[in-house]
mmCIF file of N, CA and C in Angstrom:
data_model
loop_
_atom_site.group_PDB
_atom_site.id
_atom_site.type_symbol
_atom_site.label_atom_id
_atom_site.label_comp_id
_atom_site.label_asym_id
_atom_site.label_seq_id
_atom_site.Cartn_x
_atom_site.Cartn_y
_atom_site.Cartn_z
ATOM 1 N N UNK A 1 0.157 -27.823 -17.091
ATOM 2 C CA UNK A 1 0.619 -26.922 -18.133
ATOM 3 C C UNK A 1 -0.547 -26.071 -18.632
ATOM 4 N N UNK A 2 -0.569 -24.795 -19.049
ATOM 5 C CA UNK A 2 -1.285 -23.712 -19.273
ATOM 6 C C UNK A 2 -1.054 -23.064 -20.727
ATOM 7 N N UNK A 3 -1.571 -23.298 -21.580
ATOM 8 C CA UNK A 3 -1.949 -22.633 -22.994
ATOM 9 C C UNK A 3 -2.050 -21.109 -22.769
ATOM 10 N N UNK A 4 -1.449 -20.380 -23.583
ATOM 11 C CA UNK A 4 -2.320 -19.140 -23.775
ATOM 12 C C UNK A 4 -1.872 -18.909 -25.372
ATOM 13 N N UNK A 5 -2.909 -18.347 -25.625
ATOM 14 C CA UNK A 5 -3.204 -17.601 -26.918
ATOM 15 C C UNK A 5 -3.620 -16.588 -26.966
ATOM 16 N N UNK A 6 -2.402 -15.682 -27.895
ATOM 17 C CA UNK A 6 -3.494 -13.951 -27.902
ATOM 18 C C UNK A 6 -3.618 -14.033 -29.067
ATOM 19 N N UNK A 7 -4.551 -13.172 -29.719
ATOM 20 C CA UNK A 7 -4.834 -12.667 -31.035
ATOM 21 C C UNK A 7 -5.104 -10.774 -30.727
ATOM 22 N N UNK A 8 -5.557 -10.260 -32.349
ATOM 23 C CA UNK A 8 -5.713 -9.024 -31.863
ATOM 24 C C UNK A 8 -4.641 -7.740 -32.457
ATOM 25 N N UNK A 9 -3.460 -8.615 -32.558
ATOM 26 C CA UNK A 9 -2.170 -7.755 -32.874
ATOM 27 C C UNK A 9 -2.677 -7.143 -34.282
ATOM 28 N N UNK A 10 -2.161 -6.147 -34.909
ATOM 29 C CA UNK A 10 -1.725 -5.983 -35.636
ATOM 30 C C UNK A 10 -1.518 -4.366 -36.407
ATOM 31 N N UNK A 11 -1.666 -3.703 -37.365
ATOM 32 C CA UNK A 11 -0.810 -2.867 -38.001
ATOM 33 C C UNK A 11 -2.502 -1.467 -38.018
ATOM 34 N N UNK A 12 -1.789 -0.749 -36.815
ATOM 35 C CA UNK A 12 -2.735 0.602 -36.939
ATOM 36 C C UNK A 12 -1.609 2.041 -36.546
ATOM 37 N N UNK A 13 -2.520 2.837 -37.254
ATOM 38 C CA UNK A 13 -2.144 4.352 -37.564
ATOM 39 C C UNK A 13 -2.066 4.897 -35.555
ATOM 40 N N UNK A 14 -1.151 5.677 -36.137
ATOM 41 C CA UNK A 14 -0.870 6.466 -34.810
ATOM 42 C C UNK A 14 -2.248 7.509 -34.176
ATOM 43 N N UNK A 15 -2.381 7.097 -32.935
ATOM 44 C CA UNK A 15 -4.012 7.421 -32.480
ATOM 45 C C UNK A 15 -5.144 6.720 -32.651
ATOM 46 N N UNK A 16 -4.462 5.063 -33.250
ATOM 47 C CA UNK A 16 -5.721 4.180 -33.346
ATOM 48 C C UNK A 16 -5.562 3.404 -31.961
ATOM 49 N N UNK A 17 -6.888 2.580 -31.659
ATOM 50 C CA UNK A 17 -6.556 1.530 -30.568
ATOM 51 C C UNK A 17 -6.934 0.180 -31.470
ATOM 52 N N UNK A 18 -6.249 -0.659 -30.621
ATOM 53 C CA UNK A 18 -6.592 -2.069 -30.974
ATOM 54 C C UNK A 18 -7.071 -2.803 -29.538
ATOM 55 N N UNK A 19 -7.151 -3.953 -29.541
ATOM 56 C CA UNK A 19 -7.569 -4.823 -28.285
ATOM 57 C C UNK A 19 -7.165 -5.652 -28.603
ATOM 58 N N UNK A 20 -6.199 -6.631 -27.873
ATOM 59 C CA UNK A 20 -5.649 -7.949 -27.160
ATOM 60 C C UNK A 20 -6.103 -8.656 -26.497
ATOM 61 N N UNK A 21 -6.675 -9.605 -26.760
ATOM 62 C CA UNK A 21 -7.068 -10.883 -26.107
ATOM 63 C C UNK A 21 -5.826 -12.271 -25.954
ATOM 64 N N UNK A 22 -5.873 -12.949 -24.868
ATOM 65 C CA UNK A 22 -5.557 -13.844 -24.497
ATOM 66 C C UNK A 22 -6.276 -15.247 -23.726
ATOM 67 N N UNK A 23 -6.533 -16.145 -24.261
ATOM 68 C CA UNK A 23 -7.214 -17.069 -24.096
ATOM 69 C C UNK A 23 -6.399 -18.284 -22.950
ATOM 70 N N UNK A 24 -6.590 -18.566 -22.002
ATOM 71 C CA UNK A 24 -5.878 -19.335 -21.542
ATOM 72 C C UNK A 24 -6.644 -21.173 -20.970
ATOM 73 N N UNK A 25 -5.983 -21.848 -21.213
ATOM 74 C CA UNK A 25 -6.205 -23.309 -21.020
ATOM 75 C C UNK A 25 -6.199 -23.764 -19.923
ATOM 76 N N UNK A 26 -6.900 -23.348 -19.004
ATOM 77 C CA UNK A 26 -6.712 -24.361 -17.435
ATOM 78 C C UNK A 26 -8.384 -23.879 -16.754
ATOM 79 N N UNK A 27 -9.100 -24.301 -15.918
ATOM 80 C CA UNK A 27 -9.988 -24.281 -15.156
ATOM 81 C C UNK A 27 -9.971 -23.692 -13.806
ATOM 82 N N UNK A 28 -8.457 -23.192 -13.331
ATOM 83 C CA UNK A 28 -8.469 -22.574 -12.283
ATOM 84 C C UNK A 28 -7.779 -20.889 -12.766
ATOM 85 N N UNK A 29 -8.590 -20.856 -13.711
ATOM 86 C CA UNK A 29 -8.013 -18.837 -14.111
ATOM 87 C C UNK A 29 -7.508 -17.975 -13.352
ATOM 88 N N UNK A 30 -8.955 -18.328 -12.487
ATOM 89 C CA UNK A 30 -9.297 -17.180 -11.684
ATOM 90 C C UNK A 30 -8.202 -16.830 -10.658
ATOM 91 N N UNK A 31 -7.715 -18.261 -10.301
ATOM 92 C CA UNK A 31 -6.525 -17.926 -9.390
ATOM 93 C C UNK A 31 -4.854 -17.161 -9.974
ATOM 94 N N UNK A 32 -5.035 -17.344 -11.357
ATOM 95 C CA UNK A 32 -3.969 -16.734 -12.046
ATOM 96 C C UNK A 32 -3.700 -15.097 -12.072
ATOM 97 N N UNK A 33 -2.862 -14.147 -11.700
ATOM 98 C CA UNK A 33 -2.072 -13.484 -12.067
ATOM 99 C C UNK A 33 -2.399 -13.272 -13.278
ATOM 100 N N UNK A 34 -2.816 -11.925 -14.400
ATOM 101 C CA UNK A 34 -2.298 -12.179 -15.544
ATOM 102 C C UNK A 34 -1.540 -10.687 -15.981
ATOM 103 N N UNK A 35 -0.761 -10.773 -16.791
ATOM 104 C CA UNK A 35 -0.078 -9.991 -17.270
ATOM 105 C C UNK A 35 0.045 -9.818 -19.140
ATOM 106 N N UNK A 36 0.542 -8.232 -19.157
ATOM 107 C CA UNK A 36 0.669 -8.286 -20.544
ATOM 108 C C UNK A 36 2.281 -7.631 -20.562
ATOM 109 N N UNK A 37 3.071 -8.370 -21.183
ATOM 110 C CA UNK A 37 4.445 -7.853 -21.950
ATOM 111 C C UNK A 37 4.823 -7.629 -23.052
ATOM 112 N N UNK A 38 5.688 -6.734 -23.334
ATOM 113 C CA UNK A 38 6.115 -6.120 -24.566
ATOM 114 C C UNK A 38 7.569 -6.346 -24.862
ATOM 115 N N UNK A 39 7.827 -6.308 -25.973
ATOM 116 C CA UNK A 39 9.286 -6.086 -26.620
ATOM 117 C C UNK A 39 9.627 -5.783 -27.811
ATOM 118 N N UNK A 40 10.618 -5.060 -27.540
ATOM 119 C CA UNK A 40 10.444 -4.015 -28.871
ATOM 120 C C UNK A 40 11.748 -4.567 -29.565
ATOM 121 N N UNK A 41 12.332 -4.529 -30.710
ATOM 122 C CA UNK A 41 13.539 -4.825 -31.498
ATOM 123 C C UNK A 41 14.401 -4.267 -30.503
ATOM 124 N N UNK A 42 15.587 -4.724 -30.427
ATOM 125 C CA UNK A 42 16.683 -4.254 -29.690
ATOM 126 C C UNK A 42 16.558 -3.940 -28.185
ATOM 127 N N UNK A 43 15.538 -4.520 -27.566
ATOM 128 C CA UNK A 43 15.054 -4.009 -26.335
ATOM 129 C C UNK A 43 14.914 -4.918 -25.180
ATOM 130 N N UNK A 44 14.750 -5.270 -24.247
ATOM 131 C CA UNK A 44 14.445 -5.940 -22.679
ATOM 132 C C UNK A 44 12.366 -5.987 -23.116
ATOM 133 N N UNK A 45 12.235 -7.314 -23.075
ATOM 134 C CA UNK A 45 10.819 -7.209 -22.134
ATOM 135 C C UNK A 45 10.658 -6.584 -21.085
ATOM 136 N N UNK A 46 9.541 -5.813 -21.570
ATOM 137 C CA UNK A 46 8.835 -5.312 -20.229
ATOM 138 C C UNK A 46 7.161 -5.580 -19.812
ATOM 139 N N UNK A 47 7.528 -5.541 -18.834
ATOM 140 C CA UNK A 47 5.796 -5.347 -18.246
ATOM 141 C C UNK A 47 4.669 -4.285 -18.375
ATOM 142 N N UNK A 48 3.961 -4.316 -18.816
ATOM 143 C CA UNK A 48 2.751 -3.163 -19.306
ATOM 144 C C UNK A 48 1.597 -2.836 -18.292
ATOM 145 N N UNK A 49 1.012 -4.308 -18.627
ATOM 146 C CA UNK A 49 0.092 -4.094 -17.088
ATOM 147 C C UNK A 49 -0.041 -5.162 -16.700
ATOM 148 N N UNK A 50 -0.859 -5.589 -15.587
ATOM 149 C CA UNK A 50 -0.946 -6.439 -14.959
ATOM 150 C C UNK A 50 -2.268 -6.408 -14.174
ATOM 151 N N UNK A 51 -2.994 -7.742 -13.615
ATOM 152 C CA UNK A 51 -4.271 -8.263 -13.012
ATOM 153 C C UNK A 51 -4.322 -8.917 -11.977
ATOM 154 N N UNK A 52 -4.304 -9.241 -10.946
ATOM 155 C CA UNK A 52 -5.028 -10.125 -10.127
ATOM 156 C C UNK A 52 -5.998 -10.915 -10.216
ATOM 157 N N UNK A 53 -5.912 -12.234 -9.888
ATOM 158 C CA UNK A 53 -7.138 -12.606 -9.813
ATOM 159 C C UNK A 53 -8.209 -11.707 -8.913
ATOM 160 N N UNK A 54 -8.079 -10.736 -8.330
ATOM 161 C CA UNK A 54 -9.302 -10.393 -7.430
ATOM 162 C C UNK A 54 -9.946 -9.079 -8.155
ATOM 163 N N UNK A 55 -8.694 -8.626 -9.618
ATOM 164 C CA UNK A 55 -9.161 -7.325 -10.424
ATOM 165 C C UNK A 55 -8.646 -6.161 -10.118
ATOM 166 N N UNK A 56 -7.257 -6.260 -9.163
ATOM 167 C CA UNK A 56 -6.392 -5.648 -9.071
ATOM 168 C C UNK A 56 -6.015 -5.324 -10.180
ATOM 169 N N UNK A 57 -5.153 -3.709 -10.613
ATOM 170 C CA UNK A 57 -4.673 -3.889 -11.827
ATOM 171 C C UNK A 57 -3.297 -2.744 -11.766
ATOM 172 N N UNK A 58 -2.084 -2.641 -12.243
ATOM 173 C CA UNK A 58 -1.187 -2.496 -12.164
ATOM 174 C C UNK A 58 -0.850 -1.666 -14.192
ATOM 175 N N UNK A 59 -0.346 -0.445 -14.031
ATOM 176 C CA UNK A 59 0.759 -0.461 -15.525
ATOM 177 C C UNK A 59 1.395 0.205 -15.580
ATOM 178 N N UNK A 60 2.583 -0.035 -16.408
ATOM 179 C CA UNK A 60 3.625 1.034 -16.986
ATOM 180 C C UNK A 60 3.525 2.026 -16.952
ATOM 181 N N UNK A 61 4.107 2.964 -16.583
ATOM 182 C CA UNK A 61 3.886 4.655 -16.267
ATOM 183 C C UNK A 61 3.548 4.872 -17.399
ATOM 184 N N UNK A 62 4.608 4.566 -18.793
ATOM 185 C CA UNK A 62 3.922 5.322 -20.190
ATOM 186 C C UNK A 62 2.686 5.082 -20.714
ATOM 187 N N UNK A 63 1.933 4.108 -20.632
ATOM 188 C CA UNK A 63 0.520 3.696 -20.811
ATOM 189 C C UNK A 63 -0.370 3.656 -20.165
ATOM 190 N N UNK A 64 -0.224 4.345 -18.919
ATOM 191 C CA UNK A 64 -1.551 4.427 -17.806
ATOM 192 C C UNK A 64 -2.315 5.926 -18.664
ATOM 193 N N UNK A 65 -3.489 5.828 -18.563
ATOM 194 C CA UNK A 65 -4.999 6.319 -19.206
ATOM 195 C C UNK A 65 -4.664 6.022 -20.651
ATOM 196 N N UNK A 66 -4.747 5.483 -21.173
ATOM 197 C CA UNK A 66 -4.042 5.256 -22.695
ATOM 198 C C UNK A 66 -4.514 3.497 -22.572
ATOM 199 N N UNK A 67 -3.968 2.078 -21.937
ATOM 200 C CA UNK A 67 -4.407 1.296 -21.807
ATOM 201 C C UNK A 67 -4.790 0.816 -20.846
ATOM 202 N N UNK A 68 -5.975 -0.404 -20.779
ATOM 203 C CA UNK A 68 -6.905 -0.754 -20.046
ATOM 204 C C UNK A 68 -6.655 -2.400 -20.078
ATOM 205 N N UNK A 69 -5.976 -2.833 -19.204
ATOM 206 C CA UNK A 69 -5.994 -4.376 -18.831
ATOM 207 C C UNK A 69 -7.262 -4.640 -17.977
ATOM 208 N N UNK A 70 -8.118 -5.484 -18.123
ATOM 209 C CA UNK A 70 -9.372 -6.341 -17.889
ATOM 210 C C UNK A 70 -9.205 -8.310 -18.072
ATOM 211 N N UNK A 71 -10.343 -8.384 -17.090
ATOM 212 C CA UNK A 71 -10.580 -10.221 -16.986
ATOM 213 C C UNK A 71 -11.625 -10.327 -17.533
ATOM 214 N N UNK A 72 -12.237 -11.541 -18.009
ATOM 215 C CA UNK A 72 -13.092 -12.212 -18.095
ATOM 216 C C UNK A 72 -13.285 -13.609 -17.296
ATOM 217 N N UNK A 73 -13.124 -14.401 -15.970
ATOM 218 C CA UNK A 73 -12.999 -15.723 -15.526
ATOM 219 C C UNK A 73 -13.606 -16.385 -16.424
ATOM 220 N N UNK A 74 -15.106 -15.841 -16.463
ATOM 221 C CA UNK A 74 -15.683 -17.096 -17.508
ATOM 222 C C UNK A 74 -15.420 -17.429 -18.656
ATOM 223 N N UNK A 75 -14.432 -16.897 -18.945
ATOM 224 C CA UNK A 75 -14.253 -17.055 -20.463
ATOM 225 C C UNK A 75 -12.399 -17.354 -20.339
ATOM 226 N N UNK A 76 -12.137 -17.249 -19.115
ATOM 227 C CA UNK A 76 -10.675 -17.466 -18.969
ATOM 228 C C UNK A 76 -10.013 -16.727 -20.338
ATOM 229 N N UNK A 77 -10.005 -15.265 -20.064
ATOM 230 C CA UNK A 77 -9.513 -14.687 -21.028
ATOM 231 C C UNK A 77 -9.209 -13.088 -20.376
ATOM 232 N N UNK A 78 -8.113 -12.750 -20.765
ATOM 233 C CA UNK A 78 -7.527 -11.336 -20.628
ATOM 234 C C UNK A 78 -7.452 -10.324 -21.877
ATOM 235 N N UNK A 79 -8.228 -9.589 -21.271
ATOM 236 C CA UNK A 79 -7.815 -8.213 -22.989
ATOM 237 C C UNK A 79 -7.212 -6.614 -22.389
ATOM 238 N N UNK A 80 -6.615 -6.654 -23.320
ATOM 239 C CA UNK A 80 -5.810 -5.525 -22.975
ATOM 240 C C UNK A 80 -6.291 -4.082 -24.268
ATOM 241 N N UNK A 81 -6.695 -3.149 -23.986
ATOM 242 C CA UNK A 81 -7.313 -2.563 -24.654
ATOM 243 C C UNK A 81 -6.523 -1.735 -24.774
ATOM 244 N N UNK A 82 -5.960 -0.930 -26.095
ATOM 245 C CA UNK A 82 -4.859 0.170 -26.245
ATOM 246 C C UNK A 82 -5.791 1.273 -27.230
ATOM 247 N N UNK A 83 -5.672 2.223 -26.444
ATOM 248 C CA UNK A 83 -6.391 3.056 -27.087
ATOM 249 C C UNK A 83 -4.899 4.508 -27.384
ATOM 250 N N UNK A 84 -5.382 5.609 -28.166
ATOM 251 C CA UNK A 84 -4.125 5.997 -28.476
ATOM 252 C C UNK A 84 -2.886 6.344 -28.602
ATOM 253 N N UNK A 85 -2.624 4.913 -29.219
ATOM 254 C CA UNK A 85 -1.154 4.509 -29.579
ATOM 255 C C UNK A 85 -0.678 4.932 -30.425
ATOM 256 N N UNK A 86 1.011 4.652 -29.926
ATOM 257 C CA UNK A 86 1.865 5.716 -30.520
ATOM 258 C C UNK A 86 2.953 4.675 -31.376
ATOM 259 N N UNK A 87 3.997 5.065 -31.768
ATOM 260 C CA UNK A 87 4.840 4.740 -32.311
ATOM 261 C C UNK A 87 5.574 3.651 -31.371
ATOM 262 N N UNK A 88 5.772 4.307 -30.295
ATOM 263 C CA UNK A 88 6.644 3.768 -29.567
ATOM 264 C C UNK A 88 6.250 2.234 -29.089
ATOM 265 N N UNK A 89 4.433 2.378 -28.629
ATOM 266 C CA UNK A 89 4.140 1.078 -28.360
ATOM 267 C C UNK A 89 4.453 0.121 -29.333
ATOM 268 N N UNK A 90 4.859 0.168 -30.286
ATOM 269 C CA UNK A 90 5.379 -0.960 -31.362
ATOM 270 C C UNK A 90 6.580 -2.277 -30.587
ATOM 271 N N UNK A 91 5.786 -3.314 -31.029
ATOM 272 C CA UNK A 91 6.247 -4.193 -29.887
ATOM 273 C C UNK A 91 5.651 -5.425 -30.461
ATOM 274 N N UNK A 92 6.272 -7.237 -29.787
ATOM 275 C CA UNK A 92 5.243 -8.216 -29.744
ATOM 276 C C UNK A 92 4.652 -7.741 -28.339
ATOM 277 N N UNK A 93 3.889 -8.355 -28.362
ATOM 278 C CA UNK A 93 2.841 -8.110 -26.657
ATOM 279 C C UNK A 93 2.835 -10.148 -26.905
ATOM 280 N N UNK A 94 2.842 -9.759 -25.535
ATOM 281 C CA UNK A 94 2.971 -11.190 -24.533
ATOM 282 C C UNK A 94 1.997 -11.321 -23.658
ATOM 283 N N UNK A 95 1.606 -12.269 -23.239
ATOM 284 C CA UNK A 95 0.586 -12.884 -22.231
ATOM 285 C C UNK A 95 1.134 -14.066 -21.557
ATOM 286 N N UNK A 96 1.237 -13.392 -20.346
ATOM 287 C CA UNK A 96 1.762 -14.132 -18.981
ATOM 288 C C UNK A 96 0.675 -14.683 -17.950
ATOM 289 N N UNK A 97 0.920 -15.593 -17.715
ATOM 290 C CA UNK A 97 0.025 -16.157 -16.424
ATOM 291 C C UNK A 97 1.123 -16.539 -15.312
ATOM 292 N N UNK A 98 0.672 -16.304 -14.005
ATOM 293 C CA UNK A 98 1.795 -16.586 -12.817
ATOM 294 C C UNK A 98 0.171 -16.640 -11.946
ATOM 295 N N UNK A 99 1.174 -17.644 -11.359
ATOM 296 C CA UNK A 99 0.974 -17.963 -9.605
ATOM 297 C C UNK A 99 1.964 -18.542 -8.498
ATOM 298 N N UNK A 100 2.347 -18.363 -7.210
ATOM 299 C CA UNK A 100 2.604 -19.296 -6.565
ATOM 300 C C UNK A 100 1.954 -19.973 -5.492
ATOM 301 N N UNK A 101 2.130 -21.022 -5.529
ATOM 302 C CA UNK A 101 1.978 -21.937 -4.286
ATOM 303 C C UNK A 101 3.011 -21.843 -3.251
ATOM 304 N N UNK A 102 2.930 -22.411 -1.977
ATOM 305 C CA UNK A 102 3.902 -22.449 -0.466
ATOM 306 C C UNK A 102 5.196 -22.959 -0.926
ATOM 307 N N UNK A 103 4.925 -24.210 -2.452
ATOM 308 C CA UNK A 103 6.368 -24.594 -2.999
ATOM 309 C C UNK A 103 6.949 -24.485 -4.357
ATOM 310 N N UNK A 104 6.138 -23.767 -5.235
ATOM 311 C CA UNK A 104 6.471 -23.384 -6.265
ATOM 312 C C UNK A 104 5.961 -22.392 -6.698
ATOM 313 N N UNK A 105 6.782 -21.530 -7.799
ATOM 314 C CA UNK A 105 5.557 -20.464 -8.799
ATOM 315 C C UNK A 105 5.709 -21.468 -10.197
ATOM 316 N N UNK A 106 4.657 -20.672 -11.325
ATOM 317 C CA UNK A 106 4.065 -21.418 -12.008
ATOM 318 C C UNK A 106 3.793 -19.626 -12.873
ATOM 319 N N UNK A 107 4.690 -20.018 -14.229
ATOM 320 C CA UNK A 107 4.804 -18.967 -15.062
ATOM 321 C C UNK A 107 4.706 -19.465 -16.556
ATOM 322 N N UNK A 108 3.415 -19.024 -17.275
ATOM 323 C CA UNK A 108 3.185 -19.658 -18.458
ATOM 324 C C UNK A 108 3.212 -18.147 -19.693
ATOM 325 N N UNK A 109 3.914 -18.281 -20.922
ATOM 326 C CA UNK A 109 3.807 -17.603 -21.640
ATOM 327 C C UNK A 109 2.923 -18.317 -23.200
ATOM 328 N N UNK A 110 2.425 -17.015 -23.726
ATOM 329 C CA UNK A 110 1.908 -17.401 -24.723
ATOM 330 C C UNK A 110 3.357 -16.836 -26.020
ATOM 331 N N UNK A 111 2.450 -17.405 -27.298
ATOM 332 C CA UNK A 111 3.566 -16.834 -28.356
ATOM 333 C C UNK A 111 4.007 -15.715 -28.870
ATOM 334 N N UNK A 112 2.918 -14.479 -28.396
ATOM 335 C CA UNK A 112 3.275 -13.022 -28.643
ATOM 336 C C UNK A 112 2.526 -12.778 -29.874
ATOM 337 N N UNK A 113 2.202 -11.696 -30.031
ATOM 338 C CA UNK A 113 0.990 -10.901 -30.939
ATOM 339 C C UNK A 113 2.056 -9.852 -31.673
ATOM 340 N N UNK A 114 2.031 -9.107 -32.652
ATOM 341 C CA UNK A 114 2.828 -8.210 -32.646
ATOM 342 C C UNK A 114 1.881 -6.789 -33.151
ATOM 343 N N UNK A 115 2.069 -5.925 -32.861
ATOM 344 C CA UNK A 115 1.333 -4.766 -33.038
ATOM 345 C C UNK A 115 2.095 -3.895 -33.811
ATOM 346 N N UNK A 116 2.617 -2.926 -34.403
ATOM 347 C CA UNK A 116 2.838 -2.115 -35.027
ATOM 348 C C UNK A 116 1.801 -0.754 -35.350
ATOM 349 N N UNK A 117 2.316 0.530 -34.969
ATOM 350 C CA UNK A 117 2.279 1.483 -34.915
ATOM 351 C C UNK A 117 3.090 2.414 -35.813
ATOM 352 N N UNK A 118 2.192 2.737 -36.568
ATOM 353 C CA UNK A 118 2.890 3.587 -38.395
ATOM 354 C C UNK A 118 1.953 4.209 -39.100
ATOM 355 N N UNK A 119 2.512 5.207 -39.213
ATOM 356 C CA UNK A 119 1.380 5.907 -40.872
ATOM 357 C C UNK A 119 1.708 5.626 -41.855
#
C-alpha cells in the first residue's frame, strides 16, 4: 500500500501560480507513474499531467506552457507547478501513482488539495 500526500493547495488571484507537492510512501518511486488530477464541482475527473518514471511527461491541452509536472526520486515526491492560473483551473487536484506488473496494476490516490482561483 502507497501513501500520498499533497499539500500546496490553496486560494490565489487570477495570474498567480502556486506549486503542488505530493509526497509518496513506498521505496520503489521511481518505478511509479505519477500523475496529477483535477475536479471541479459538477464535473468528471480529469487528468492534467502526467510522469514517468524515466521523466516522460504528458498534459492537458488547456495547461500545457502554463503548468509544469516534475519528479524528485529522492525525495519520492511530485510537484506540479501552476503558473498563470485562471479561474477555470479551480478544482481539488489529486495525486495518482500507477504501475503495472505482468499480473496486476497498482493505482494509489492521495486525498486531494483544493486550489481556488478568484479575485
Amino acid at each position: 500500500q502507497v501513501q500520498l500526500v499533497e499539500s500546496g493547495g490553496g486560494l490565489v488571484q487570477p495570474g498567480g501560480s502556486l506549486r503542488l507537492s505530493c509526497v509518496a510512501s513506498t521505496s520503489i518511486f521511481s518505478i511509479y507513474a505519477m500523475n496529477w488530477y483535477r475536479q471541479a464541482p459538477g464535473k468528471q475527473r480529469e487528468l492534467v499531467a502526467g510522469i514517468t518514471g524515466g521523466g516522460s511527461t504528458s498534459y492537458e491541452d488547456s495547461v500545457k506552457g502554463r503548468f509544469t509536472i516534475s519528479r524528485d526520486n529522492a525525495k519520492s515526491t511530485v510537484y506540479l507547478q501552476m503558473n498563470s492560473l485562471e479561474p477555470e483551473d479551480t478544482a481539488v487536484y489529486y495525486c495518482n501513482a500507477y504501475r503495472k506488473s505482468p499480473f496486476k496494476e497498482y493505482t494509489y490516490w492521495g486525498q486531494g488539495t483544493q486550489v481556488t482561483v478568484s479575485s
